[in-house]
C-alpha positions as CSV (number, residue, x, y, z in Angstrom):
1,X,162.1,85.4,87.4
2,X,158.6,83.4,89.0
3,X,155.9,85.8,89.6
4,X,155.3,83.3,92.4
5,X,158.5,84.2,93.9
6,X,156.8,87.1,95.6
7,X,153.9,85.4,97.2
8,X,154.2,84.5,100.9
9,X,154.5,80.6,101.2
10,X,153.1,78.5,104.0
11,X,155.5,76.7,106.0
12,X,154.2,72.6,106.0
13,X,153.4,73.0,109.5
14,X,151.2,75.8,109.0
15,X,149.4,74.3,106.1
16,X,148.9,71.1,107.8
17,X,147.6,72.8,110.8
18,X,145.0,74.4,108.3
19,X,144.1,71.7,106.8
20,X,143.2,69.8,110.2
21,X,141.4,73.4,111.2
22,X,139.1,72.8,107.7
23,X,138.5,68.9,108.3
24,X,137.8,69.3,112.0
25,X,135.3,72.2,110.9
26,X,133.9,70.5,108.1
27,X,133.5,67.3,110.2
28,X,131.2,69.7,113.1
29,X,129.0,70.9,110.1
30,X,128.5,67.1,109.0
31,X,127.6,66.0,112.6
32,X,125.4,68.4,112.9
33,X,123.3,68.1,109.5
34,X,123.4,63.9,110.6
35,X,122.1,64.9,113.7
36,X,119.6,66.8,112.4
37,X,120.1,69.6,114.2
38,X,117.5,72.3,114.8
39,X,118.6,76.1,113.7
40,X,117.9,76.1,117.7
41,X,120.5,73.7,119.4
42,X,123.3,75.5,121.1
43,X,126.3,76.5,119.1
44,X,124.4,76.1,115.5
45,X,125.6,79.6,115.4
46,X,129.3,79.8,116.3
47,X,130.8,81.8,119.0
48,X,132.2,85.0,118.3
49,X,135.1,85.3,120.7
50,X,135.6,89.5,119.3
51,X,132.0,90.4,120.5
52,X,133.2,88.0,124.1
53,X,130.8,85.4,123.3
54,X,131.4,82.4,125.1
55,X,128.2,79.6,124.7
56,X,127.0,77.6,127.9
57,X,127.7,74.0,127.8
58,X,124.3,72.0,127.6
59,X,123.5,71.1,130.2
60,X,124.1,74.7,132.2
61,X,121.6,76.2,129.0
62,X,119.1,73.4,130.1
63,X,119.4,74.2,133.7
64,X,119.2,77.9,133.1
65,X,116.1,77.4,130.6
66,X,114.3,75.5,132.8
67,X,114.9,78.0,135.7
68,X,113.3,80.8,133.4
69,X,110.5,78.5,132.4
70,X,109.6,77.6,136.3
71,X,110.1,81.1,137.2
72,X,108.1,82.8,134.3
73,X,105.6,80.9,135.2
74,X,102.6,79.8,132.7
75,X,101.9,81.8,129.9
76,X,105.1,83.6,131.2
77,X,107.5,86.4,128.8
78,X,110.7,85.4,129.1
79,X,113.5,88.4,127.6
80,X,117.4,86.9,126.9
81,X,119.8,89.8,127.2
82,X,123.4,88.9,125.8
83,X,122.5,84.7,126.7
84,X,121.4,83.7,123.2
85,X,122.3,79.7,124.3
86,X,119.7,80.1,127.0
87,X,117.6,81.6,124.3
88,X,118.0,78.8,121.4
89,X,117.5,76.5,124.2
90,X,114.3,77.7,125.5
91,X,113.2,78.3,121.9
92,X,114.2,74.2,121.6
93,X,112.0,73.0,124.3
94,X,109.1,74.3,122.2
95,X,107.5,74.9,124.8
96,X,104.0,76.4,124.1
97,X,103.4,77.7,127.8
98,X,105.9,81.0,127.3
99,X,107.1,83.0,125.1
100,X,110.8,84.6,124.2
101,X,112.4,87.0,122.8
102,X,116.1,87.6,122.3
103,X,117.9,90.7,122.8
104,X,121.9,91.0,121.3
105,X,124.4,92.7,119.2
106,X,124.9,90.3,117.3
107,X,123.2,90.5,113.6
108,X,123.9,86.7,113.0
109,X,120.9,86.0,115.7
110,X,118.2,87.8,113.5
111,X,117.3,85.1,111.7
112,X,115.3,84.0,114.6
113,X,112.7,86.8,113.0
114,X,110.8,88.6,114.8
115,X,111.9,87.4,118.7
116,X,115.1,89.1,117.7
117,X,115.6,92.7,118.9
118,X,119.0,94.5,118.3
119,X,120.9,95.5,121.4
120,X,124.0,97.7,121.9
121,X,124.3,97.9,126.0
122,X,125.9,101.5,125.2
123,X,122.3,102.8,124.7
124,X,120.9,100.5,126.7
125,X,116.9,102.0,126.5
126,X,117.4,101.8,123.0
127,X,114.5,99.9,122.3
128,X,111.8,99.1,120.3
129,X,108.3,100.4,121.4
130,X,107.1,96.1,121.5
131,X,108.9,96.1,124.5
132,X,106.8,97.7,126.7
133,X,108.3,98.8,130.0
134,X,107.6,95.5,133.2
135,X,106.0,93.3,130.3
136,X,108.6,90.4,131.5
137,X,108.1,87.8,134.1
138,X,112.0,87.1,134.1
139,X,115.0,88.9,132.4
140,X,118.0,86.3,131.9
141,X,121.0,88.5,131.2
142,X,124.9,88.0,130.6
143,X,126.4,90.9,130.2
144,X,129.1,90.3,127.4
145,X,131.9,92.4,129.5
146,X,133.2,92.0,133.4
147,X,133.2,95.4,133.8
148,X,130.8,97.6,135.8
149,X,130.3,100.0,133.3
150,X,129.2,97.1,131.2
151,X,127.3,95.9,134.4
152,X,125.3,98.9,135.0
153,X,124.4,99.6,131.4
154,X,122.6,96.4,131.1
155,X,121.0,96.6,134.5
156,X,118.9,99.4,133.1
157,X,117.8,97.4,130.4
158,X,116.9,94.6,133.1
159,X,115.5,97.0,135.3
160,X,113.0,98.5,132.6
161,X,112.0,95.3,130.8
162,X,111.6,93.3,133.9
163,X,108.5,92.6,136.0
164,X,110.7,92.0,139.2
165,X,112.6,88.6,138.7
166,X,116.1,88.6,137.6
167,X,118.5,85.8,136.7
168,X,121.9,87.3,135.7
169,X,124.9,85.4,135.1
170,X,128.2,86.8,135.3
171,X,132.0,86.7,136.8
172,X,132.6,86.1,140.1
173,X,134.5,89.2,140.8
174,X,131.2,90.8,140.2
175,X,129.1,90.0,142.8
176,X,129.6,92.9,144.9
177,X,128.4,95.2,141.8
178,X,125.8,92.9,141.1
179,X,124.2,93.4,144.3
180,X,124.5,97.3,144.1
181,X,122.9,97.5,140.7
182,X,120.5,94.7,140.7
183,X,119.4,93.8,144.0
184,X,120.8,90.2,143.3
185,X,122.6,87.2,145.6
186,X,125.1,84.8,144.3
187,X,123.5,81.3,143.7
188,X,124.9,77.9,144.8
189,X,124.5,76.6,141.2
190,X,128.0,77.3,139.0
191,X,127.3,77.9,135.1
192,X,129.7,75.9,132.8
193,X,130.5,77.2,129.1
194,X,131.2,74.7,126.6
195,X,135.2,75.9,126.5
196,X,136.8,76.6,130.1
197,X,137.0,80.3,130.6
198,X,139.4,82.1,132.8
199,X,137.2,83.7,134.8
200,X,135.0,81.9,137.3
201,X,131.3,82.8,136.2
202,X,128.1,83.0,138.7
203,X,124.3,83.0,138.5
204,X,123.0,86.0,140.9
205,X,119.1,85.8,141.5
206,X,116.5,88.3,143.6
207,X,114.3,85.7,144.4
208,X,113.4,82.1,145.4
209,X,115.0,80.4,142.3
210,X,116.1,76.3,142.0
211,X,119.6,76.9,141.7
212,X,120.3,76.9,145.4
């Protein structure tokens, strides 16, 4: 008897659908060491689709980046809660003018140093005594759940770190929430995500922003 005989066997579909899965992957990682490409650019670190990550496309993490930078003004703070692709692209402007820092669960970020702070919206003042309470021009926040529990966690953490602007992006079907928790009105601009989601996503604002 084959000691083999006992070892589940992929079916040749299955093991040529691999096999395409490891070229088309290897392929991305070649493009993007011929590219160059800075441990910044958006989607250097893949998404995580078990913690709901879900990256911006590039030119909504532009848009959004050069919203915070216009809206932090010079010399501005600028905190990313749960939008690490607004984050990396801020960070790839290099812009000198403001500084960021990036708040989320995910342990992958933190080698982005010392601009990385751990965040678990289930203890959502769970934070470390650098951030001091107001000390941000403009929070940009995307909550990683449509729920409103989810919502109203992280709107504390806005709320405390924030020195009154607020640019959050979320569902849709969460505007009405959005407005009770944060103050915030739905903006004309629509956020795109590099893969089309489901669920038709928003930018809410509580003041005179450029995405009208």
């Amino acid at each position: 008897m084959d000691d083999d005989d006992d070892i589940p066997q992929l079916s040749s579909q299955a093991l040529a659908a691999l096999q395409e899965f490891y070229l088309e992957q290897e392929q991305r990682e070649g493009t993007k060491t011929s590219q160059g490409s800075s441990q910044y650019s958006v989607g250097s670190i893949e998404e995580n689709w078990q913690l709901s990550q879900f990256w911006y496309s590039e030119e909504t993490a532009s848009c959004l980046a050069n919203e915070a930078i216009a809206a932090a003004g010079k010399d501005g703070k600028i905190a990313c809660i749960s939008a690490p692709s607004v984050y990396q692209k801020l960070k790839e402007r290099e812009d000198p003018s403001v500084s960021v820092c990036i708040l989320e669960y995910d342990r992958r970020f933190s080698v982005y140093g010392e601009e990385f702070v751990f965040y678990d919206y289930n203890n959502p003042l769970s934070l470390p005594e650098s951030l001091l309470p107001h000390s941000f021009d403009i929070v940009v926040a995307d909550p990683p759940y449509l729920s409103e529990e989810c919502l109203e966690k992280t709107a504390e953490t806005i709320k405390y770190l924030t020195k009154g602007k607020i640019l959050l992006c979320t569902g849709a079907v969460m505007e009405e929430q959005a407005a009770k928790h944060l103050g915030v009105k739905m903006c004309k601009f629509i956020p795109r995500h590099s893969r089309n989601l489901a669920n038709e996503f928003r930018c809410y604002v509580n003041y005179v922003s450029g995405l009208d």
